[in-house]
Structure formats: C-alpha cells, structure tokens
PDB file of N, CA and C in Angstrom:
ATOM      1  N   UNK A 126       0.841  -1.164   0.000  1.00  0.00           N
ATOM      2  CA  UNK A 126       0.000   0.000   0.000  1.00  0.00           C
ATOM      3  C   UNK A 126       0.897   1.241   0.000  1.00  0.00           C
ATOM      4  N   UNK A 127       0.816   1.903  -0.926  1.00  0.00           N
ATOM      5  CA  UNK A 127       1.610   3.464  -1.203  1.00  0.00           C
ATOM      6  C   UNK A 127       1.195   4.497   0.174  1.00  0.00           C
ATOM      7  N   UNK A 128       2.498   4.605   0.723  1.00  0.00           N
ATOM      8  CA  UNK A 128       2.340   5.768   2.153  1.00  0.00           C
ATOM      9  C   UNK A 128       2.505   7.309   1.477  1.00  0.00           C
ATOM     10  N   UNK A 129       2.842   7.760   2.917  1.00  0.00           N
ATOM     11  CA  UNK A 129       3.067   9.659   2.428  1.00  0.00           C
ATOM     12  C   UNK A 129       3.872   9.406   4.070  1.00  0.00           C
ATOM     13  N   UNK A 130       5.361  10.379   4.030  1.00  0.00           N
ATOM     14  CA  UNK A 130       5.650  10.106   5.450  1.00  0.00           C
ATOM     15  C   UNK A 130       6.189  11.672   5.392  1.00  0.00           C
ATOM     16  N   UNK A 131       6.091  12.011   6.454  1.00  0.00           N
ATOM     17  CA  UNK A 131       5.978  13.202   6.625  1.00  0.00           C
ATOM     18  C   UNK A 131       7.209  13.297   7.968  1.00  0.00           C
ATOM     19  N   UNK A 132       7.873  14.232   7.930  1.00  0.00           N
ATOM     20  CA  UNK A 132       9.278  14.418   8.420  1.00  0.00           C
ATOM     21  C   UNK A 132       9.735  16.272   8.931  1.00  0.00           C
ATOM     22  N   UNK A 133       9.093  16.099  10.014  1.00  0.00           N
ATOM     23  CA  UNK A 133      10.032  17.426  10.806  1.00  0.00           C
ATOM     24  C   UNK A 133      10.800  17.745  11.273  1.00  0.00           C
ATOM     25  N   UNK A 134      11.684  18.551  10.641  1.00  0.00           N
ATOM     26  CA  UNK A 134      12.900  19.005  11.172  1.00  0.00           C
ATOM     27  C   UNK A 134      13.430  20.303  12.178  1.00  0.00           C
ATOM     28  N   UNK A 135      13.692  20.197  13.193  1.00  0.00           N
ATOM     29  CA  UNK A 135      13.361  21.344  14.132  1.00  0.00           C
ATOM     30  C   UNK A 135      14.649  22.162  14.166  1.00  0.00           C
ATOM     31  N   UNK A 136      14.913  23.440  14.332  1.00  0.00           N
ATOM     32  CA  UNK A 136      16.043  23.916  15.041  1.00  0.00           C
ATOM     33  C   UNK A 136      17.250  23.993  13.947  1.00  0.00           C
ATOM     34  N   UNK A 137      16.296  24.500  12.806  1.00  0.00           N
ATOM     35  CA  UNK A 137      17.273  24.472  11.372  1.00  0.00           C
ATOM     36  C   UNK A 137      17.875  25.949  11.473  1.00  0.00           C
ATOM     37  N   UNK A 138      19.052  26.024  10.925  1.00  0.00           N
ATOM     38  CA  UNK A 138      19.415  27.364  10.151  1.00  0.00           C
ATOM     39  C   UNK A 138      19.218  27.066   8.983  1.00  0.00           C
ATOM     40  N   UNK A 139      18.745  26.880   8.007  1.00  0.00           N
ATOM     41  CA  UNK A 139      18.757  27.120   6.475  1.00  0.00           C
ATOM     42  C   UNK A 139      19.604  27.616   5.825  1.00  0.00           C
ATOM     43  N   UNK A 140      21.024  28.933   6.185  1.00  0.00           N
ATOM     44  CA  UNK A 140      21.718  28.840   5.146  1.00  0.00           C
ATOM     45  C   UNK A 140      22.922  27.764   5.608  1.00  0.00           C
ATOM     46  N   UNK A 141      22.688  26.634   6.889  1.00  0.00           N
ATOM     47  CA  UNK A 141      23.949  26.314   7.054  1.00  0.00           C
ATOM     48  C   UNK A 141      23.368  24.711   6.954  1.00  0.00           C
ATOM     49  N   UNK A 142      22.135  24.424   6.882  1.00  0.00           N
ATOM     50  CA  UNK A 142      21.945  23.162   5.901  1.00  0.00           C
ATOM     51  C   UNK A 142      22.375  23.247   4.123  1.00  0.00           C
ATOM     52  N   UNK A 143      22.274  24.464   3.724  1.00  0.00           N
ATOM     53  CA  UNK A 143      22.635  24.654   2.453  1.00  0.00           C
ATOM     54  C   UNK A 143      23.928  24.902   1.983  1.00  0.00           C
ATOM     55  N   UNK A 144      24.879  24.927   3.318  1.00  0.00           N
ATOM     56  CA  UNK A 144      26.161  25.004   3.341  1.00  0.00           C
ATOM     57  C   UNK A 144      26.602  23.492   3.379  1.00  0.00           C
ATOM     58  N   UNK A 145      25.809  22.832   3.777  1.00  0.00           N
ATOM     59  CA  UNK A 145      26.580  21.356   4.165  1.00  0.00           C
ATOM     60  C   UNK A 145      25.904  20.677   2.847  1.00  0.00           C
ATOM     61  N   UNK A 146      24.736  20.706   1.981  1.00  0.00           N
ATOM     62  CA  UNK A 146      24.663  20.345   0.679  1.00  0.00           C
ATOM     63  C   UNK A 146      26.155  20.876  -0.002  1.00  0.00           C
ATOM     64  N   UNK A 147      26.274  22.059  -0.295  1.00  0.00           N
ATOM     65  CA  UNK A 147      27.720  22.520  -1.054  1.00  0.00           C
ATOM     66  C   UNK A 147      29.167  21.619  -0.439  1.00  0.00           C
ATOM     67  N   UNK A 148      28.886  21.686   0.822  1.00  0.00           N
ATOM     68  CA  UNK A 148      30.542  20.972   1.129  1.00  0.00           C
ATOM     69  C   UNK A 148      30.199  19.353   0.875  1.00  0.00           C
ATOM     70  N   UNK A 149      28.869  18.788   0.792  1.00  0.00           N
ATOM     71  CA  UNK A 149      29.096  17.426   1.367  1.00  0.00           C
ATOM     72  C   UNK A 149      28.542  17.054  -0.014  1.00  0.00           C
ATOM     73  N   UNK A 150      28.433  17.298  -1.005  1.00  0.00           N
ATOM     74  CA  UNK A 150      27.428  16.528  -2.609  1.00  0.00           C
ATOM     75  C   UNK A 150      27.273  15.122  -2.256  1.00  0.00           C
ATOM     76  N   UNK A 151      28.707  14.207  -1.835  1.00  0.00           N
ATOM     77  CA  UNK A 151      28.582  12.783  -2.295  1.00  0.00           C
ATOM     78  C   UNK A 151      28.037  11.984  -1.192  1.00  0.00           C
ATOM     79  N   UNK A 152      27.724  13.257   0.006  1.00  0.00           N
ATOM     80  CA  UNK A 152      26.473  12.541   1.307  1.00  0.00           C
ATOM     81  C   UNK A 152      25.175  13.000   0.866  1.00  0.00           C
ATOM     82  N   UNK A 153      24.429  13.860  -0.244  1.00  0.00           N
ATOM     83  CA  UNK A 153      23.267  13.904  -0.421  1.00  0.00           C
ATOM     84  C   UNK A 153      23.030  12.726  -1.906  1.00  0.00           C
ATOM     85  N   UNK A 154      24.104  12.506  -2.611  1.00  0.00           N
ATOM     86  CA  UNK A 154      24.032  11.265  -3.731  1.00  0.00           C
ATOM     87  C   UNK A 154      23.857   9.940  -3.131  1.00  0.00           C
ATOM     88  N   UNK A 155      24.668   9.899  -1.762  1.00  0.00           N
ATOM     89  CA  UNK A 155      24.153   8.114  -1.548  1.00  0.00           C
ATOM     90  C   UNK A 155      22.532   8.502  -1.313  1.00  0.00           C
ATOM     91  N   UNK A 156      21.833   9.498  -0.779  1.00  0.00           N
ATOM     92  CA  UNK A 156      20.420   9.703  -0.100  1.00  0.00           C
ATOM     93  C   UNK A 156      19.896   9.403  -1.721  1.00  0.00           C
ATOM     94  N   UNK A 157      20.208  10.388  -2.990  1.00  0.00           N
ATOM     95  CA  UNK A 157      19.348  10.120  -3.816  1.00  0.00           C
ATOM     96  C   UNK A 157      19.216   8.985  -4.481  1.00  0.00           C
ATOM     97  N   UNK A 158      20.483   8.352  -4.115  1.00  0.00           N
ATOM     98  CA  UNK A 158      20.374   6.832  -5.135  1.00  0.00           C
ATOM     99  C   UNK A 158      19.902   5.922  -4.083  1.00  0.00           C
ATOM    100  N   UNK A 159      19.946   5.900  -3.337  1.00  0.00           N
ATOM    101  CA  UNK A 159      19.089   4.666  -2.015  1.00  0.00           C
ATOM    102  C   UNK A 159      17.279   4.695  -2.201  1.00  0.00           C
ATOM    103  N   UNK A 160      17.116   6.038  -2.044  1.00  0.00           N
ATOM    104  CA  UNK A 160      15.666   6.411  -2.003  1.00  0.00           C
ATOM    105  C   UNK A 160      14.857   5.603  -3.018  1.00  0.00           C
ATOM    106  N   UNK A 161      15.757   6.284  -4.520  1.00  0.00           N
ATOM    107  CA  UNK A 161      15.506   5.791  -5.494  1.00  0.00           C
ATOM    108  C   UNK A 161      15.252   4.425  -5.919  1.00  0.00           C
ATOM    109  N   UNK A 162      16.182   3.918  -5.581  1.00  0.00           N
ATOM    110  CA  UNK A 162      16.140   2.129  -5.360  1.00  0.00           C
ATOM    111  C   UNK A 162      15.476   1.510  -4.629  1.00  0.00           C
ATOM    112  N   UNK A 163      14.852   2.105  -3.592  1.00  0.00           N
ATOM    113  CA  UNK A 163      14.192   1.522  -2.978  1.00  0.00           C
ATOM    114  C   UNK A 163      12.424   1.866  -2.794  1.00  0.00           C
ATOM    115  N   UNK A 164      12.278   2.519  -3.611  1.00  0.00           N
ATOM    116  CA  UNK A 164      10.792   2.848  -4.030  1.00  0.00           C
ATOM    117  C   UNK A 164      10.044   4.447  -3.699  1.00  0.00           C
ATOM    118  N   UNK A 165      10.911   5.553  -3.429  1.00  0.00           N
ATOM    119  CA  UNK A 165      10.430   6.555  -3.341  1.00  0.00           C
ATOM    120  C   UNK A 165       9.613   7.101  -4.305  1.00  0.00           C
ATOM    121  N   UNK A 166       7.975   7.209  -4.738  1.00  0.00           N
ATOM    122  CA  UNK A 166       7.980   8.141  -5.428  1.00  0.00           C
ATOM    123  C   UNK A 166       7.965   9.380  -5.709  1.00  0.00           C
ATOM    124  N   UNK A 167       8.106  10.235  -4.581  1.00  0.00           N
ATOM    125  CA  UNK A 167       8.533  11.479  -4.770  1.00  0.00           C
ATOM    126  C   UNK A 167       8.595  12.233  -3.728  1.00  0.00           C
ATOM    127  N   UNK A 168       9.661  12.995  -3.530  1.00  0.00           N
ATOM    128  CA  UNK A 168      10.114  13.904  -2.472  1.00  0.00           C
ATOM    129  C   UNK A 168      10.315  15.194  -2.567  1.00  0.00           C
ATOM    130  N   UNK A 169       9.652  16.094  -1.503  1.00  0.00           N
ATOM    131  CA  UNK A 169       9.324  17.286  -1.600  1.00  0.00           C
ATOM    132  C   UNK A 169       9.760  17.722  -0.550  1.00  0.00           C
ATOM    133  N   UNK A 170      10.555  19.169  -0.386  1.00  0.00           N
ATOM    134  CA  UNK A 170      11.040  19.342   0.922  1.00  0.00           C
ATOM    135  C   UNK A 170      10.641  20.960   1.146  1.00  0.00           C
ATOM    136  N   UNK A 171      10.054  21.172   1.723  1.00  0.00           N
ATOM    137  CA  UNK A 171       9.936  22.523   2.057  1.00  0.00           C
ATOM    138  C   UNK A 171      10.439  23.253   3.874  1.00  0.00           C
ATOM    139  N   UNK A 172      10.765  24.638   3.312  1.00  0.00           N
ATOM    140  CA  UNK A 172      11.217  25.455   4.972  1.00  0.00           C
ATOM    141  C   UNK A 172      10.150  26.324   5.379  1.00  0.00           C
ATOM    142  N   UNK A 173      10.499  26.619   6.538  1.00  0.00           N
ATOM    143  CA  UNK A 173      10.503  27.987   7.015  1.00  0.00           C
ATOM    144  C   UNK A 173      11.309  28.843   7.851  1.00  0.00           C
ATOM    145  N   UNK A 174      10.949  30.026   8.674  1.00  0.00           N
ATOM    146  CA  UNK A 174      12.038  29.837   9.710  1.00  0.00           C
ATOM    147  C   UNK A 174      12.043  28.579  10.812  1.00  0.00           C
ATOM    148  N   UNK A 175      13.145  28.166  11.223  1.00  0.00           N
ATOM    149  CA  UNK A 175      13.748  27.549  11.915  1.00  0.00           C
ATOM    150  C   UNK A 175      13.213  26.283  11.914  1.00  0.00           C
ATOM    151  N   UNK A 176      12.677  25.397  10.583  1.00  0.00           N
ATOM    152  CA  UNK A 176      12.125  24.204  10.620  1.00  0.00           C
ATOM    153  C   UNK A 176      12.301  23.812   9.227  1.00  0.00           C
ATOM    154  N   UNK A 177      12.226  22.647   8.634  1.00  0.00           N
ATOM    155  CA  UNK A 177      12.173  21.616   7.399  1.00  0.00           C
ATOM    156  C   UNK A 177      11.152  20.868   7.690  1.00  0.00           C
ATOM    157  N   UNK A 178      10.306  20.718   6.664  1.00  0.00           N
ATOM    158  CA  UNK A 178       8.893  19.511   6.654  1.00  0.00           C
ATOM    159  C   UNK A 178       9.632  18.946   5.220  1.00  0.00           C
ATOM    160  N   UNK A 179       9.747  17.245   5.684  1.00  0.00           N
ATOM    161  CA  UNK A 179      10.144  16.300   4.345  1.00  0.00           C
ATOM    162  C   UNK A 179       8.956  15.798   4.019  1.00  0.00           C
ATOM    163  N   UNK A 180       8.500  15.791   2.522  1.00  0.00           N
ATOM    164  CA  UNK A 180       7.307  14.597   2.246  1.00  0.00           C
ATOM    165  C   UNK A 180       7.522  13.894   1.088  1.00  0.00           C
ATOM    166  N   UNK A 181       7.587  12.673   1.625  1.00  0.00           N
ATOM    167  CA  UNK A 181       7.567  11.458   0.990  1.00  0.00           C
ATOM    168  C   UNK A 181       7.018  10.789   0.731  1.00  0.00           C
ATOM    169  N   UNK A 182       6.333   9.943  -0.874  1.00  0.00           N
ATOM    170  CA  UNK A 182       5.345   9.046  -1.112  1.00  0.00           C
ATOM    171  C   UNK A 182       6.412   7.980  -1.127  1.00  0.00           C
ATOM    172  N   UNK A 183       6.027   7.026  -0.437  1.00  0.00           N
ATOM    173  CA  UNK A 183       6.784   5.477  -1.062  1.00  0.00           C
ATOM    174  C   UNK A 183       5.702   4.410  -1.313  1.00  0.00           C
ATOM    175  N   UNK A 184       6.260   3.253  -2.057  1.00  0.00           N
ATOM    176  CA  UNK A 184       5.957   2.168  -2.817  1.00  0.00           C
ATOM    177  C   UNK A 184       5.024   1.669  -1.284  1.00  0.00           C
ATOM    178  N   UNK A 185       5.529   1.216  -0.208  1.00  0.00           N
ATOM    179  CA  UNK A 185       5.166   0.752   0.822  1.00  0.00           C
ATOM    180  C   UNK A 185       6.024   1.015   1.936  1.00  0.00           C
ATOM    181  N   UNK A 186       5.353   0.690   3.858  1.00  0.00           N
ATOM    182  CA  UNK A 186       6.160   0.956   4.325  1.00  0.00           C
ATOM    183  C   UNK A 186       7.581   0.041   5.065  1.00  0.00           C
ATOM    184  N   UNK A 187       7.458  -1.445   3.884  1.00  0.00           N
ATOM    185  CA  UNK A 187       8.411  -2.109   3.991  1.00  0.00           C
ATOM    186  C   UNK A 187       9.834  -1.172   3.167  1.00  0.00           C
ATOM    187  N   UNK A 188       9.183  -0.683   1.940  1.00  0.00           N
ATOM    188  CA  UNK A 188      10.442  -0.059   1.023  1.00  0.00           C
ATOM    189  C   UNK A 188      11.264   0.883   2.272  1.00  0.00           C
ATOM    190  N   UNK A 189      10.204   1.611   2.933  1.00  0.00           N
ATOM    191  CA  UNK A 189      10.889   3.163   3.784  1.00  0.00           C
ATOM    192  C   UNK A 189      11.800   2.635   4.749  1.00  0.00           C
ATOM    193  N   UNK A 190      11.280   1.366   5.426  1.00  0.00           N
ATOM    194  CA  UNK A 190      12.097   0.589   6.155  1.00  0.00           C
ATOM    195  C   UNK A 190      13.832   0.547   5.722  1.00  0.00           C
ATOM    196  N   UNK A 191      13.540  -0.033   4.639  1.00  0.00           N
ATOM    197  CA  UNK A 191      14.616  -0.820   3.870  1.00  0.00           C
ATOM    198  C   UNK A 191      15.651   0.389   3.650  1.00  0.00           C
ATOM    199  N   UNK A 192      14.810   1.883   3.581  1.00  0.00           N
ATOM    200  CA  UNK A 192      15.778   2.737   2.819  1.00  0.00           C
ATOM    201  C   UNK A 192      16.572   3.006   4.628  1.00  0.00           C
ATOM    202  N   UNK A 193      15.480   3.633   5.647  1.00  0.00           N
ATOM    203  CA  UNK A 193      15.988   3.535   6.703  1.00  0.00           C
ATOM    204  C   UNK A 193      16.774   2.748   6.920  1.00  0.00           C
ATOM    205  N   UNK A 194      17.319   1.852   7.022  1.00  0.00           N
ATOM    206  CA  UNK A 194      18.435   0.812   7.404  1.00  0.00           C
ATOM    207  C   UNK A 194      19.178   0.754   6.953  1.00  0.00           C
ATOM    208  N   UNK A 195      19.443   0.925   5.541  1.00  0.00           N
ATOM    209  CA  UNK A 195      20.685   1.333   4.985  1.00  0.00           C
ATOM    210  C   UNK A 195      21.201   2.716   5.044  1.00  0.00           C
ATOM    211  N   UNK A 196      20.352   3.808   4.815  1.00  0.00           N
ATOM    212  CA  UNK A 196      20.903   5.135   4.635  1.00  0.00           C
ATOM    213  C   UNK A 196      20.879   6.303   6.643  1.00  0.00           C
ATOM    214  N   UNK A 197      20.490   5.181   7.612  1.00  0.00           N
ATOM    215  CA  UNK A 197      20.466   5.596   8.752  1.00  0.00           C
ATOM    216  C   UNK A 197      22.228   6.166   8.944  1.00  0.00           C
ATOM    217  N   UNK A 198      22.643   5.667   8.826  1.00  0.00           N
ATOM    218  CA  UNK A 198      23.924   6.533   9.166  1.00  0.00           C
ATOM    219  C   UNK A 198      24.172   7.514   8.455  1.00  0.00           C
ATOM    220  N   UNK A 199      23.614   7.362   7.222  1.00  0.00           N
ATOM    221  CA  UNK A 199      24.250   8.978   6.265  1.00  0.00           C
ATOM    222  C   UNK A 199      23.785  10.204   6.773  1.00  0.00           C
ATOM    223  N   UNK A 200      21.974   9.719   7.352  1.00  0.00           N
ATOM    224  CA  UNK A 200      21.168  10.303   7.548  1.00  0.00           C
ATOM    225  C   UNK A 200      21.627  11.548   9.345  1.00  0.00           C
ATOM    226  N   UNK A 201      21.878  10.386   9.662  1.00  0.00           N
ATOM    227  CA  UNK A 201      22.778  11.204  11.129  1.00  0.00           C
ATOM    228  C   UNK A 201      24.055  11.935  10.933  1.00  0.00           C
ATOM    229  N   UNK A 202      24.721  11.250  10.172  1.00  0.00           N
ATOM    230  CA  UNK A 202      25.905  12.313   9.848  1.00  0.00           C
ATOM    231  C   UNK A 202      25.782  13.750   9.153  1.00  0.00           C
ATOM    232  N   UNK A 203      24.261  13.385   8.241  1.00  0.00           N
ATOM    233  CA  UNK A 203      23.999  14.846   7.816  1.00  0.00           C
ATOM    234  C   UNK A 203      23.159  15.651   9.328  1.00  0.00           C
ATOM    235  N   UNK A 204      22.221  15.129  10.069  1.00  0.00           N
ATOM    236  CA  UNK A 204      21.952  15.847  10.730  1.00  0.00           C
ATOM    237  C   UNK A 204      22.705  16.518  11.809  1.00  0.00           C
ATOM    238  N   UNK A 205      24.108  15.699  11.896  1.00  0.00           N
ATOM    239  CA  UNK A 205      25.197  16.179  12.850  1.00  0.00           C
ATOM    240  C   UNK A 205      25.647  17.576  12.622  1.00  0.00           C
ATOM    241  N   UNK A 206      25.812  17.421  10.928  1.00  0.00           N
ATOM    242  CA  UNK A 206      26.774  18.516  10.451  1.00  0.00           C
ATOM    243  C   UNK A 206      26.380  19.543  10.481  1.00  0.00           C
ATOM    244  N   UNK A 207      24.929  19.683  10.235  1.00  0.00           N
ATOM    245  CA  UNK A 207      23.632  20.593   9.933  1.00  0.00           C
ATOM    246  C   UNK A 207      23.176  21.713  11.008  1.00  0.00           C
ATOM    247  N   UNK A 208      23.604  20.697  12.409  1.00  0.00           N
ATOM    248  CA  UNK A 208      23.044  21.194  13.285  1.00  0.00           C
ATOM    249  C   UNK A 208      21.940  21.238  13.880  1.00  0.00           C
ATOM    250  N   UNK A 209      20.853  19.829  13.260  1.00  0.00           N
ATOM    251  CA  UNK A 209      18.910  20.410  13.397  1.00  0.00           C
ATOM    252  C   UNK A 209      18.949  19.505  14.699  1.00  0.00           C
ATOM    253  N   UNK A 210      17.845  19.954  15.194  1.00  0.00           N
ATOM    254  CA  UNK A 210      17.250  19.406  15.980  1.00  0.00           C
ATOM    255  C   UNK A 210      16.771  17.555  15.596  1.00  0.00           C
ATOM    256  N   UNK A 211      16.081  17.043  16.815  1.00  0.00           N
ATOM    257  CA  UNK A 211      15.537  15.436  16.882  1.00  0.00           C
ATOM    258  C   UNK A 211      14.077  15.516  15.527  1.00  0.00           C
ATOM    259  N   UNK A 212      14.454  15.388  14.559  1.00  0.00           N
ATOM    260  CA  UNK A 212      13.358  14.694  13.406  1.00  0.00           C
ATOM    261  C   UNK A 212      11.800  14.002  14.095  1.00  0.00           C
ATOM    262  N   UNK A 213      10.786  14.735  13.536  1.00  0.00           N
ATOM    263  CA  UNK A 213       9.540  13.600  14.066  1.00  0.00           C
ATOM    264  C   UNK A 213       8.855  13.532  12.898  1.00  0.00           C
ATOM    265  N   UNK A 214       8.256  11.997  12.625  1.00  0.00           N
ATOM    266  CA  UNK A 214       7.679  11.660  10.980  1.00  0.00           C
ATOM    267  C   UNK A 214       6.771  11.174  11.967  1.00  0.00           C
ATOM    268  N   UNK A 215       5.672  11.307  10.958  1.00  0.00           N
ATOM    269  CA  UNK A 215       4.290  10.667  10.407  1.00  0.00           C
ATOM    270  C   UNK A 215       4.627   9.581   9.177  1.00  0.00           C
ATOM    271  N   UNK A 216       3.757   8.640  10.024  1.00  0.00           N
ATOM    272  CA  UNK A 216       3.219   7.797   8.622  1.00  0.00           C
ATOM    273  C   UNK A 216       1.702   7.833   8.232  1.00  0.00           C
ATOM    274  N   UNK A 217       1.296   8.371   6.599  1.00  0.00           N
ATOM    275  CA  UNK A 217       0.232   8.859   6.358  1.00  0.00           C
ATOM    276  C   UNK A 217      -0.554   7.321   5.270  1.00  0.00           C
ATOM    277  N   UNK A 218      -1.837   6.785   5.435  1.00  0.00           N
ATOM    278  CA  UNK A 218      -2.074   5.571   4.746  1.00  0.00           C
ATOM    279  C   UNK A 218      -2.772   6.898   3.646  1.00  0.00           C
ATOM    280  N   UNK A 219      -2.582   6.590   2.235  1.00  0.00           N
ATOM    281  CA  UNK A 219      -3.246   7.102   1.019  1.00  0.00           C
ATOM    282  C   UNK A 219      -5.317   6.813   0.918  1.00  0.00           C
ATOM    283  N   UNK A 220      -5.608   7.523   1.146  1.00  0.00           N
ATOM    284  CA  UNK A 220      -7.388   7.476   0.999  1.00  0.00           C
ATOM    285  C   UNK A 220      -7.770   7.159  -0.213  1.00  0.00           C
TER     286      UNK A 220
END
C-alpha cells in the first residue's frame, strides 16, 4: 500500500543546511540513489524559519524501512553537520 511520510525538522538554520549540501554533494548522492532504489515516489522538501517539513510518497512501508536501514547513518551524519534538531515523521495511509 503506497504511504506519504511526513518528516520534521526542528532547530534548522537554512543557510547552514545549504552550506553542508555545497561541502558534502557525495552525502546527499548516496540519499538520492538509495531512495531511489528503494521505491520513493517522490520527495518534496519545504522550509521555514527555523524548521524543514520532508514529504515522501513510497511504494510501501516495507520499502521506507529498507531505505531507513541502509541510509540511517548517512542520515545522522547529515543531521550532525547541519546542526537540526531530533526529526519527528508521520506515517500517512493514502485514501
């Protein structure tokens, strides 16, 4: 069954997540090729001040699993560098 997962990010600066995209490219390429492979269909990321909302459709929530477990460490090392706050997701079932 196709989800929607929904992902908050607290306690962002925005130009210094966009600093760690520029220094780090080949830690946001393992994210896009994992996702990819593992059934994302599409990811949307929007800000504001001092927050990130991620939204994600996937295939199912075995795929999100699968991407979680492999890309969990990239995923912390980017939030290390970044500086954000503790992440809270929703999992949304499609109506």
């Amino acid at each position: 069954m196709t989800i929607v997962v929904t992902v908050r990010i607290p306690d962002v600066d925005i130009e210094r997540v966009r600093q760690v995209e520029r220094d780090y490219p080949e830690l946001h390429e393992q994210l896009r090729e994992s996702i990819t492979r593992h059934g994302c269909k599409g990811h949307r990321r929007l800000y504001r001040e001092n927050e990130i909302l991620d939204i994600d459709e996937w295939e199912s929530e075995d795929d999100l699993k699968a991407f979680l477990e492999e890309s969990g460490p990239v995923i912390r090392q980017l939030a290390e560098l970044r500086g954000t706050g503790k992440p809270s997701d929703t999992i949304w079932n499609i109506y």
